[in-house]
Amino acid sequence: MTLGHYIKQLRTTANMSQPQLAEKMGVEQSYLSKLENDKSVPSNEVFRQLLDALELTVDNFMLGAQGQANKHHFSQIPDIESWYARQFRDNSIKQRTLLYIAILLVSLGGSCFYVGFQNLVFPQKLYEYESKGVVLPNEPQDVFSSWSRFVPEDANMEEARRTMLKRRDISIVLSFEYLGDEFIKEVEQGRRLYTMSKYVKQQTRLGNALLQFLGLACVLLGVALMIIEPRLTRSKV
């Protein structure tokens, strides 16, 4: 669409005749006729008079020509040329911002997926520690496994065995953190010796699955943003 055709379209939309618009602009009707027939290009001053007469801003004027304006023809007016330059600058900033966001999403998503896949935040190795009972003060740590070595020679072994069986009180501690092959925990009547089981269990944790899902979602969103970015930043005028 040419500039002259667009001026005529705006005048018609405003329900104004050529004489009426020419009078409001302060120009001759014959000159306005030349403008509408693309036989003349308005100066910047005349263009501003046109905007005042139609009660439009440059933004309103240009947005009304979305997708139809002949850029080369319209850009002959300095105010419109400046408008195009501003649009290009704003569009470039928007384009860079979207690309930065897309790159950030892909980077963040990749990191989240890796952390979840490698179980770096939520370990999946489950360590099992077992204590056979409470070790009383002044008793050796291995009293439950080697109690017979500490029974006096003149004592009744069977009675000592029954006593130790009564004292057996199995306690299990499960931990995703490695606490060593064994550790001691103080309790009310003495202390407990916890020894790690020979087998380490693998326990699936929801946190790792969520991190992988979140990471994959961010990567896909970032890639999608890169693909549609040209459409989002494409100039409509």
Short mmCIF file of C-alpha atoms in Angstrom, two decimals:
data_model
loop_
_atom_site.label_atom_id
_atom_site.label_comp_id
_atom_site.label_asym_id
_atom_site.label_seq_id
_atom_site.Cartn_x
_atom_site.Cartn_y
_atom_site.Cartn_z
CA MET A 1 0.00 0.00 0.00
CA THR A 2 1.35 3.42 -0.97
CA LEU A 3 1.41 6.43 1.34
CA GLY A 4 -1.15 8.30 -0.76
CA HIS A 5 -3.57 5.39 -0.75
CA TYR A 6 -3.22 5.08 3.02
CA ILE A 7 -3.89 8.81 3.56
CA LYS A 8 -7.05 8.48 1.48
CA GLN A 9 -8.07 5.41 3.47
CA LEU A 10 -7.62 7.28 6.76
CA ARG A 11 -9.63 10.24 5.47
CA THR A 12 -12.46 7.96 4.37
CA THR A 13 -12.44 6.14 7.71
CA ALA A 14 -12.72 9.52 9.47
CA ASN A 15 -15.76 10.38 7.27
CA MET A 16 -14.07 13.49 5.94
CA SER A 17 -14.08 14.91 2.43
CA GLN A 18 -10.94 16.18 0.74
CA PRO A 19 -11.93 19.83 1.31
CA GLN A 20 -12.62 19.15 5.01
CA LEU A 21 -9.29 17.43 5.64
CA ALA A 22 -7.38 20.00 3.57
CA GLU A 23 -8.94 22.79 5.63
CA LYS A 24 -8.04 21.11 8.93
CA MET A 25 -4.49 20.59 7.68
CA GLY A 26 -4.19 24.14 6.41
CA VAL A 27 -3.30 23.11 2.85
CA GLU A 28 -4.92 23.44 -0.56
CA GLN A 29 -7.33 20.70 -1.65
CA SER A 30 -5.36 20.30 -4.87
CA TYR A 31 -2.22 19.58 -2.83
CA LEU A 32 -4.03 16.98 -0.73
CA SER A 33 -5.30 15.41 -3.95
CA LYS A 34 -1.69 15.12 -5.17
CA LEU A 35 -0.72 13.45 -1.88
CA GLU A 36 -3.54 10.91 -2.13
CA ASN A 37 -2.61 10.12 -5.73
CA ASP A 38 1.10 9.73 -4.87
CA LYS A 39 2.03 12.64 -7.11
CA SER A 40 3.74 14.35 -4.19
CA VAL A 41 5.33 13.37 -0.89
CA PRO A 42 4.44 15.48 2.17
CA SER A 43 7.18 17.25 4.04
CA ASN A 44 7.68 16.36 7.68
CA GLU A 45 5.80 19.52 8.69
CA VAL A 46 2.82 18.67 6.45
CA PHE A 47 2.86 15.10 7.78
CA ARG A 48 2.54 16.43 11.33
CA GLN A 49 -0.33 18.67 10.22
CA LEU A 50 -2.01 15.55 8.79
CA LEU A 51 -1.59 13.71 12.10
CA ASP A 52 -3.06 16.66 14.01
CA ALA A 53 -6.01 16.87 11.64
CA LEU A 54 -6.73 13.14 12.00
CA GLU A 55 -5.93 13.21 15.75
CA LEU A 56 -3.31 10.49 15.39
CA THR A 57 0.18 9.86 16.74
CA VAL A 58 2.96 8.43 14.58
CA ASP A 59 2.50 5.10 16.35
CA ASN A 60 -1.25 5.05 15.63
CA PHE A 61 -0.62 6.09 12.04
CA MET A 62 1.92 3.31 11.42
CA LEU A 63 0.17 0.57 13.38
CA GLY A 64 -2.90 1.13 11.24
CA ALA A 65 -0.80 0.17 8.21
CA GLN A 66 0.39 -3.15 9.67
CA GLY A 67 1.58 -5.54 7.01
CA GLN A 68 0.51 -3.24 4.17
CA ALA A 69 2.89 -0.28 4.19
CA ASN A 70 5.39 0.24 1.38
CA LYS A 71 8.39 0.88 3.61
CA HIS A 72 10.46 2.64 0.96
CA HIS A 73 7.60 4.97 0.14
CA PHE A 74 6.67 5.71 3.77
CA SER A 75 10.30 6.22 4.85
CA GLN A 76 10.62 9.36 2.72
CA ILE A 77 9.07 11.21 5.68
CA PRO A 78 11.67 11.81 8.46
CA ASP A 79 9.26 11.11 11.33
CA ILE A 80 8.29 7.76 9.79
CA GLU A 81 11.93 6.93 9.05
CA SER A 82 12.72 7.58 12.74
CA TRP A 83 9.78 5.39 13.71
CA TYR A 84 11.15 2.53 11.59
CA ALA A 85 14.60 2.98 13.17
CA ARG A 86 13.09 2.86 16.65
CA GLN A 87 11.11 -0.25 15.76
CA PHE A 88 14.25 -1.92 14.44
CA ARG A 89 16.17 -1.04 17.61
CA ASP A 90 13.39 -2.26 19.90
CA ASN A 91 13.02 -5.40 17.83
CA SER A 92 16.75 -6.12 18.07
CA ILE A 93 16.64 -5.75 21.86
CA LYS A 94 13.63 -8.07 22.03
CA GLN A 95 15.38 -10.57 19.77
CA ARG A 96 18.55 -10.62 21.90
CA THR A 97 16.51 -10.91 25.10
CA LEU A 98 14.58 -13.91 23.79
CA LEU A 99 17.79 -15.59 22.62
CA TYR A 100 19.45 -15.01 26.01
CA ILE A 101 16.41 -16.49 27.75
CA ALA A 102 16.44 -19.49 25.39
CA ILE A 103 20.16 -20.10 26.00
CA LEU A 104 19.66 -19.75 29.75
CA LEU A 105 16.78 -22.25 29.68
CA VAL A 106 18.83 -24.78 27.70
CA SER A 107 21.85 -24.36 30.00
CA LEU A 108 19.79 -24.53 33.18
CA GLY A 109 17.79 -27.47 31.86
CA GLY A 110 20.91 -29.39 30.88
CA SER A 111 22.43 -28.80 34.32
CA CYS A 112 19.26 -29.89 36.13
CA PHE A 113 18.99 -33.04 34.04
CA TYR A 114 22.66 -33.92 34.65
CA VAL A 115 22.36 -33.34 38.41
CA GLY A 116 19.24 -35.52 38.58
CA PHE A 117 20.70 -38.23 36.34
CA GLN A 118 23.94 -38.43 38.33
CA ASN A 119 22.10 -38.32 41.70
CA LEU A 120 24.31 -35.44 42.85
CA VAL A 121 21.72 -33.80 45.11
CA PHE A 122 19.67 -36.83 46.11
CA PRO A 123 21.94 -39.90 46.44
CA GLN A 124 20.19 -43.19 45.70
CA LYS A 125 22.58 -45.45 47.61
CA LEU A 126 20.84 -46.43 50.83
CA TYR A 127 23.20 -47.61 53.57
CA GLU A 128 21.83 -49.94 56.25
CA TYR A 129 23.39 -50.00 59.72
CA GLU A 130 22.46 -52.52 62.41
CA SER A 131 22.94 -52.44 66.17
CA LYS A 132 22.39 -55.65 68.18
CA GLY A 133 21.73 -53.93 71.48
CA VAL A 134 22.82 -51.37 74.05
CA VAL A 135 26.43 -51.64 75.19
CA LEU A 136 26.62 -50.83 78.89
CA PRO A 137 29.34 -48.62 80.39
CA ASN A 138 32.69 -50.42 80.87
CA GLU A 139 31.68 -53.11 78.32
CA PRO A 140 33.67 -53.58 75.10
CA GLN A 141 32.07 -52.48 71.83
CA ASP A 142 31.85 -56.04 70.47
CA VAL A 143 30.18 -57.48 73.57
CA PHE A 144 27.22 -58.85 71.56
CA SER A 145 29.32 -60.61 68.92
CA SER A 146 32.06 -61.88 71.26
CA TRP A 147 30.31 -62.08 74.61
CA SER A 148 31.71 -65.55 75.41
CA ARG A 149 35.24 -64.12 75.64
CA PHE A 150 34.21 -61.88 78.49
CA VAL A 151 32.42 -64.48 80.65
CA PRO A 152 34.42 -65.52 83.76
CA GLU A 153 35.63 -69.15 83.75
CA ASP A 154 33.59 -70.07 86.81
CA ALA A 155 30.35 -68.55 85.40
CA ASN A 156 27.49 -70.56 83.91
CA MET A 157 27.86 -70.18 80.13
CA GLU A 158 24.26 -71.15 79.41
CA GLU A 159 22.93 -68.58 81.82
CA ALA A 160 25.28 -65.96 80.32
CA ARG A 161 24.01 -66.86 76.84
CA ARG A 162 20.37 -66.44 77.92
CA THR A 163 21.22 -63.10 79.49
CA MET A 164 22.79 -61.83 76.29
CA LEU A 165 19.82 -63.06 74.25
CA LYS A 166 17.48 -61.10 76.50
CA ARG A 167 19.61 -58.00 76.02
CA ARG A 168 19.48 -58.24 72.24
CA ASP A 169 17.48 -55.31 70.89
CA ILE A 170 17.98 -54.93 67.15
CA SER A 171 17.95 -51.36 65.86
CA ILE A 172 18.25 -50.46 62.16
CA VAL A 173 19.38 -47.11 60.78
CA LEU A 174 18.92 -46.33 57.07
CA SER A 175 20.91 -43.45 55.64
CA PHE A 176 21.57 -42.01 52.18
CA GLU A 177 24.79 -40.64 53.66
CA TYR A 178 27.79 -42.93 54.17
CA LEU A 179 28.51 -42.89 57.93
CA GLY A 180 31.54 -45.15 57.80
CA ASP A 181 31.76 -48.92 58.27
CA GLU A 182 30.52 -48.42 61.82
CA PHE A 183 29.59 -45.63 64.17
CA ILE A 184 28.61 -45.21 67.82
CA LYS A 185 25.46 -43.52 69.04
CA GLU A 186 25.03 -42.55 72.67
CA VAL A 187 21.73 -43.70 74.22
CA GLU A 188 20.12 -43.44 77.65
CA GLN A 189 21.61 -46.60 79.21
CA GLY A 190 24.91 -46.63 77.38
CA ARG A 191 25.74 -46.64 73.68
CA ARG A 192 24.95 -48.52 70.50
CA LEU A 193 27.45 -49.76 67.96
CA TYR A 194 26.00 -49.62 64.46
CA THR A 195 27.73 -51.72 61.82
CA MET A 196 27.10 -51.29 58.11
CA SER A 197 25.41 -54.15 56.29
CA LYS A 198 27.35 -55.88 53.51
CA TYR A 199 24.75 -54.86 50.95
CA VAL A 200 24.03 -51.31 49.82
CA LYS A 201 20.50 -50.85 48.53
CA GLN A 202 19.51 -48.69 45.56
CA GLN A 203 16.51 -46.51 46.40
CA THR A 204 14.79 -44.50 43.66
CA ARG A 205 14.17 -40.94 44.84
CA LEU A 206 11.46 -38.65 43.52
CA GLY A 207 13.76 -35.62 43.69
CA ASN A 208 16.04 -37.01 40.96
CA ALA A 209 13.10 -37.80 38.69
CA LEU A 210 11.72 -34.28 39.19
CA LEU A 211 15.11 -32.72 38.42
CA GLN A 212 15.39 -34.73 35.20
CA PHE A 213 11.83 -33.83 34.19
CA LEU A 214 12.37 -30.15 34.98
CA GLY A 215 15.68 -30.15 33.11
CA LEU A 216 14.18 -31.78 30.03
CA ALA A 217 11.23 -29.36 30.09
CA CYS A 218 13.59 -26.35 30.26
CA VAL A 219 15.71 -27.64 27.37
CA LEU A 220 12.64 -28.24 25.19
CA LEU A 221 11.22 -24.83 26.08
CA GLY A 222 14.53 -23.16 25.25
CA VAL A 223 14.79 -24.93 21.89
CA ALA A 224 11.16 -24.09 21.09
CA LEU A 225 11.84 -20.43 21.93
CA MET A 226 14.81 -20.41 19.55
CA ILE A 227 12.62 -21.85 16.79
CA ILE A 228 9.71 -19.43 17.19
CA GLU A 229 11.85 -16.37 18.01
CA PRO A 230 11.87 -15.12 14.38
CA ARG A 231 8.06 -15.13 14.36
CA LEU A 232 7.85 -13.32 17.69
CA THR A 233 10.28 -10.59 16.65
CA ARG A 234 9.26 -10.21 13.01
CA SER A 235 8.18 -6.67 12.21
CA LYS A 236 4.52 -6.37 11.28
CA VAL A 237 4.86 -3.02 9.52
#
